[in-house]
PDB file of C-alpha atoms in Angstrom:
ATOM      1  CA  VAL D 976       3.346 -21.097   4.374  1.00 41.00           C
ATOM      2  CA  THR D 977       0.558 -19.203   2.650  1.00 50.00           C
ATOM      3  CA  GLY D 978      -2.605 -17.846   4.209  1.00 53.00           C
ATOM      4  CA  VAL D 979      -4.656 -20.572   2.557  1.00 55.00           C
ATOM      5  CA  GLN D 980      -2.322 -23.244   3.951  1.00 55.00           C
ATOM      6  CA  THR D 981      -2.589 -21.687   7.414  1.00 54.00           C
ATOM      7  CA  CYS D 982      -6.400 -21.647   7.158  1.00 66.00           C
ATOM      8  CA  ALA D 983      -6.738 -25.031   5.502  1.00 61.00           C
ATOM      9  CA  LEU D 984      -9.111 -26.835   7.878  1.00 65.00           C
ATOM     10  CA  PRO D 985     -12.173 -27.237   5.660  1.00 70.00           C
ATOM     11  CA  ILE D 986     -14.598 -28.582   8.267  1.00 81.00           C
ATOM     12  CA  SER D 987     -14.282 -27.340  11.835  1.00 87.00           C
ATOM     13  CA  GLN D 988     -15.726 -29.074  14.856  1.00 91.00           C
ATOM     14  CA  THR D 989     -14.274 -26.896  17.624  1.00 92.00           C
ATOM     15  CA  ALA D 990     -13.576 -23.225  18.258  1.00 92.00           C
ATOM     16  CA  LEU D 991      -9.831 -23.879  17.985  1.00 92.00           C
ATOM     17  CA  GLU D 992     -10.220 -25.504  14.566  1.00 92.00           C
ATOM     18  CA  ALA D 993     -12.458 -22.640  13.440  1.00 92.00           C
ATOM     19  CA  LYS D 994      -9.607 -20.182  14.058  1.00 90.00           C
ATOM     20  CA  PHE D 995      -7.675 -21.951  11.286  1.00 89.00           C
ATOM     21  CA  SER D 996     -10.473 -22.373   8.780  1.00 90.00           C
ATOM     22  CA  ALA D 997     -11.189 -20.011   5.906  1.00 87.00           C
ATOM     23  CA  GLN D 998     -14.384 -21.984   5.310  1.00 90.00           C
ATOM     24  CA  PHE D 999     -15.494 -21.193   8.846  1.00 93.00           C
ATOM     25  CA  ALA D1000     -14.733 -17.474   8.473  1.00 91.00           C
ATOM     26  CA  ILE D1001     -16.813 -17.376   5.297  1.00 91.00           C
ATOM     27  CA  ALA D1002     -19.655 -19.384   6.865  1.00 93.00           C
ATOM     28  CA  ALA D1003     -19.732 -17.139   9.951  1.00 95.00           C
ATOM     29  CA  ALA D1004     -19.764 -13.984   7.822  1.00 93.00           C
ATOM     30  CA  ALA D1005     -22.550 -15.345   5.619  1.00 93.00           C
ATOM     31  CA  ILE D1006     -24.709 -16.685   8.449  1.00 96.00           C
ATOM     32  CA  ALA D1007     -24.065 -14.262  11.322  1.00 96.00           C
ATOM     33  CA  GLY D1008     -22.782 -11.249   9.402  1.00 93.00           C
ATOM     34  CA  LYS D1009     -19.552 -11.284  11.413  1.00 90.00           C
ATOM     35  CA  CYS D1010     -16.821 -13.547  12.708  1.00 88.00           C
ATOM     36  CA  GLY D1011     -16.225 -12.479  16.296  1.00 84.00           C
ATOM     37  CA  ASP D1012     -15.903 -14.126  19.694  1.00 83.00           C
ATOM     38  CA  GLU D1013     -19.537 -15.250  19.731  1.00 87.00           C
ATOM     39  CA  GLU D1014     -19.117 -17.044  16.431  1.00 93.00           C
ATOM     40  CA  VAL D1015     -15.710 -18.574  17.247  1.00 92.00           C
ATOM     41  CA  SER D1016     -17.262 -20.925  19.767  1.00 94.00           C
ATOM     42  CA  THR D1017     -17.762 -24.646  19.608  1.00 94.00           C
ATOM     43  CA  ALA D1018     -21.537 -24.181  19.967  1.00 96.00           C
ATOM     44  CA  PHE D1019     -21.687 -21.914  16.889  1.00 97.00           C
ATOM     45  CA  VAL D1020     -19.233 -24.060  14.913  1.00 95.00           C
ATOM     46  CA  ARG D1021     -21.369 -27.164  15.468  1.00 96.00           C
ATOM     47  CA  ARG D1022     -24.662 -25.560  14.473  1.00 96.00           C
ATOM     48  CA  PRO D1023     -26.198 -27.576  11.623  1.00 96.00           C
ATOM     49  CA  ASP D1024     -26.493 -24.528   9.325  1.00 97.00           C
ATOM     50  CA  VAL D1025     -22.811 -23.720   9.832  1.00 95.00           C
ATOM     51  CA  GLN D1026     -21.720 -27.318   9.266  1.00 94.00           C
ATOM     52  CA  GLU D1027     -23.826 -27.494   6.101  1.00 94.00           C
ATOM     53  CA  PHE D1028     -22.349 -24.242   4.798  1.00 93.00           C
ATOM     54  CA  PHE D1029     -18.786 -25.617   4.887  1.00 89.00           C
ATOM     55  CA  GLY D1030     -19.564 -27.839   1.917  1.00 88.00           C
ATOM     56  CA  LYS D1031     -20.574 -24.817  -0.137  1.00 90.00           C
ATOM     57  CA  VAL D1032     -17.224 -23.044   0.187  1.00 88.00           C
ATOM     58  CA  ARG D1033     -14.457 -23.531  -2.386  1.00 86.00           C
ATOM     59  CA  LEU D1034     -11.080 -21.837  -2.105  1.00 85.00           C
ATOM     60  CA  HIS D1035      -9.134 -21.029  -5.253  1.00 85.00           C
ATOM     61  CA  THR D1036      -5.673 -19.578  -4.882  1.00 83.00           C
ATOM     62  CA  LEU D1037      -3.996 -17.222  -7.309  1.00 83.00           C
ATOM     63  CA  THR D1038      -0.591 -18.274  -8.559  1.00 87.00           C
ATOM     64  CA  GLU D1039       0.449 -14.669  -9.200  1.00 91.00           C
ATOM     65  CA  LYS D1040       2.590 -13.011  -6.536  1.00 92.00           C
ATOM     66  CA  ASP D1041       2.408  -9.448  -5.272  1.00 91.00           C
ATOM     67  CA  PRO D1042       5.601  -7.748  -6.491  1.00 92.00           C
ATOM     68  CA  GLU D1043       5.741  -5.672  -3.270  1.00 88.00           C
ATOM     69  CA  ASP D1044       5.233  -8.686  -0.996  1.00 88.00           C
ATOM     70  CA  PRO D1045       6.000 -11.924  -2.895  1.00 89.00           C
ATOM     71  CA  ILE D1046       4.697 -14.197  -0.148  1.00 86.00           C
ATOM     72  CA  ARG D1047       1.181 -12.903  -0.907  1.00 86.00           C
ATOM     73  CA  SER D1048      -1.067 -12.837  -3.912  1.00 88.00           C
ATOM     74  CA  PRO D1049      -1.708  -9.398  -5.399  1.00 92.00           C
ATOM     75  CA  PHE D1050      -5.289  -9.363  -4.052  1.00 91.00           C
ATOM     76  CA  ASP D1051      -8.120 -11.388  -2.539  1.00 89.00           C
ATOM     77  CA  ARG D1052     -11.601 -11.622  -3.956  1.00 89.00           C
ATOM     78  CA  VAL D1053     -14.857 -13.372  -3.063  1.00 88.00           C
ATOM     79  CA  THR D1054     -17.178 -14.797  -5.679  1.00 90.00           C
ATOM     80  CA  LEU D1055     -20.643 -15.967  -4.652  1.00 88.00           C
ATOM     81  CA  THR D1056     -22.336 -18.393  -7.012  1.00 90.00           C
ATOM     82  CA  LEU D1057     -26.088 -18.142  -6.512  1.00 89.00           C
ATOM     83  CA  ALA D1058     -28.545 -21.044  -6.683  1.00 89.00           C
ATOM     84  CA  GLY D1059     -29.757 -19.908 -10.104  1.00 94.00           C
ATOM     85  CA  GLY D1060     -26.206 -19.851 -11.465  1.00 93.00           C
ATOM     86  CA  GLY D1061     -25.644 -16.102 -11.267  1.00 95.00           C
ATOM     87  CA  LYS D1062     -22.495 -14.731  -9.678  1.00 95.00           C
ATOM     88  CA  VAL D1063     -21.713 -11.838  -7.369  1.00 94.00           C
ATOM     89  CA  VAL D1064     -18.045 -10.853  -7.401  1.00 94.00           C
ATOM     90  CA  SER D1065     -16.426  -8.602  -4.812  1.00 92.00           C
ATOM     91  CA  LYS D1066     -13.905  -5.927  -5.582  1.00 94.00           C
ATOM     92  CA  ASN D1067     -10.280  -7.010  -5.433  1.00 93.00           C
ATOM     93  CA  VAL D1068      -8.905  -6.400  -1.945  1.00 91.00           C
ATOM     94  CA  LYS D1069      -5.165  -5.743  -1.904  1.00 91.00           C
ATOM     95  CA  ASN D1070      -4.739  -5.268   1.835  1.00 88.00           C
ATOM     96  CA  PRO D1071      -7.305  -6.659   4.280  1.00 84.00           C
ATOM     97  CA  ARG D1072      -8.573  -4.575   7.184  1.00 83.00           C
ATOM     98  CA  GLY D1073      -5.941  -4.578   9.879  1.00 84.00           C
ATOM     99  CA  HIS D1074      -2.997  -4.812   7.475  1.00 85.00           C
ATOM    100  CA  PHE D1075      -0.337  -2.252   8.396  1.00 86.00           C
ATOM    101  CA  LEU D1076      -1.089  -0.390   5.152  1.00 87.00           C
ATOM    102  CA  ARG D1077      -4.826  -0.386   5.863  1.00 88.00           C
ATOM    103  CA  GLY D1078      -5.653   0.324   9.469  1.00 85.00           C
ATOM    104  CA  VAL D1079      -8.835  -0.434  11.294  1.00 89.00           C
ATOM    105  CA  GLU D1080     -11.417   2.278  11.908  1.00 91.00           C
ATOM    106  CA  ARG D1081     -11.548   3.345  15.560  1.00 92.00           C
ATOM    107  CA  ASP D1082     -15.182   2.258  16.087  1.00 93.00           C
ATOM    108  CA  VAL D1083     -14.492  -1.198  14.609  1.00 90.00           C
ATOM    109  CA  LEU D1084     -11.388  -1.566  16.753  1.00 91.00           C
ATOM    110  CA  TRP D1085     -13.327  -0.448  19.856  1.00 94.00           C
ATOM    111  CA  ARG D1086     -16.074  -3.043  19.244  1.00 90.00           C
ATOM    112  CA  LYS D1087     -13.475  -5.806  18.958  1.00 88.00           C
ATOM    113  CA  PHE D1088     -11.549  -4.547  22.004  1.00 92.00           C
ATOM    114  CA  SER D1089     -14.674  -4.192  24.146  1.00 92.00           C
ATOM    115  CA  ASP D1090     -15.853  -7.693  23.157  1.00 87.00           C
ATOM    116  CA  CYS D1091     -12.555  -9.119  24.382  1.00 87.00           C
ATOM    117  CA  ALA D1092     -11.964  -6.878  27.408  1.00 91.00           C
ATOM    118  CA  GLY D1093     -15.622  -6.986  28.468  1.00 87.00           C
ATOM    119  CA  VAL D1094     -15.133 -10.557  29.602  1.00 88.00           C
ATOM    120  CA  VAL D1095     -12.848  -9.430  32.434  1.00 93.00           C
ATOM    121  CA  VAL D1096     -13.432  -5.690  33.058  1.00 92.00           C
ATOM    122  CA  ASP D1097     -16.421  -3.338  33.082  1.00 92.00           C
ATOM    123  CA  ARG D1098     -17.149  -1.017  30.164  1.00 93.00           C
ATOM    124  CA  GLU D1099     -15.686   2.098  31.859  1.00 91.00           C
ATOM    125  CA  ARG D1100     -12.357   0.374  32.549  1.00 91.00           C
ATOM    126  CA  ALA D1101     -12.281  -1.133  29.065  1.00 93.00           C
ATOM    127  CA  LEU D1102     -12.779   2.334  27.567  1.00 93.00           C
ATOM    128  CA  ARG D1103      -9.939   3.771  29.695  1.00 91.00           C
ATOM    129  CA  MET D1104      -7.689   0.931  28.590  1.00 92.00           C
ATOM    130  CA  PHE D1105      -8.643   1.371  24.941  1.00 95.00           C
ATOM    131  CA  ASP D1106      -8.061   5.130  25.017  1.00 93.00           C
ATOM    132  CA  ALA D1107      -4.702   4.683  26.758  1.00 92.00           C
ATOM    133  CA  LEU D1108      -3.572   2.118  24.200  1.00 92.00           C
ATOM    134  CA  GLN D1109      -4.667   4.351  21.331  1.00 92.00           C
ATOM    135  CA  ASP D1110      -2.515   7.126  22.802  1.00 92.00           C
ATOM    136  CA  LEU D1111       0.477   4.877  23.575  1.00 91.00           C
ATOM    137  CA  PRO D1112       2.838   6.415  20.966  1.00 91.00           C
ATOM    138  CA  ASN D1113       2.339   9.831  22.622  1.00 92.00           C
ATOM    139  CA  LEU D1114       3.044   8.754  26.199  1.00 90.00           C
ATOM    140  CA  ALA D1115       6.383   9.683  27.778  1.00 91.00           C
ATOM    141  CA  GLY D1116       6.617   6.598  29.954  1.00 91.00           C
ATOM    142  CA  MET D1117       4.939   4.063  32.203  1.00 91.00           C
ATOM    143  CA  GLY D1118       3.870   6.779  34.655  1.00 92.00           C
ATOM    144  CA  ASP D1119       1.722   8.368  31.935  1.00 90.00           C
ATOM    145  CA  LEU D1120       0.186   5.001  31.152  1.00 90.00           C
ATOM    146  CA  ARG D1121      -0.578   4.299  34.832  1.00 89.00           C
ATOM    147  CA  ARG D1122      -2.264   7.717  35.166  1.00 88.00           C
ATOM    148  CA  LYS D1123      -4.400   7.083  32.069  1.00 87.00           C
ATOM    149  CA  LEU D1124      -5.469   3.673  33.371  1.00 87.00           C
ATOM    150  CA  ALA D1125      -6.281   4.878  36.899  1.00 86.00           C
ATOM    151  CA  PRO D1126      -9.957   5.219  37.777  1.00 79.00           C
ATOM    152  CA  ALA D1127     -11.306   8.767  37.599  1.00 71.00           C
ATOM    153  CA  ALA D1128     -11.051  10.635  40.902  1.00 63.00           C
ATOM    154  CA  GLU D1129     -14.365  11.110  42.636  1.00 52.00           C
TER     155      GLU D1129
END
């Protein structure tokens, strides 16, 4: 199953469908400038401007395979065709952000983590959790993790 097959729902009506739609990801990025928790909501998905944008998105897959990872294409690229016919073409992206060969910058990861954790814990606790998880490879055991997650002594 390729990424395009996994994200093949062209027109989403719900947040769940949006999670499997490349068209939605592109529409959210173009309209909101991001594709986070706020955008992956049924209310955002059903906005008229978002629904209209779906019809403007065309996916074209490459038939070439990446010799290092034959299940993938060698790169991804976005081409915007403007109303006047001009085109804007992105650079080729071999590994998307978050791929194990291309990590995520700490501030980007923190924003995503705090968006998710902020629903259930306050900012201070979320930051403790984030810092502890970032340091996980250096911890000797569960006791170290518990100490890092404990509230600061007053």
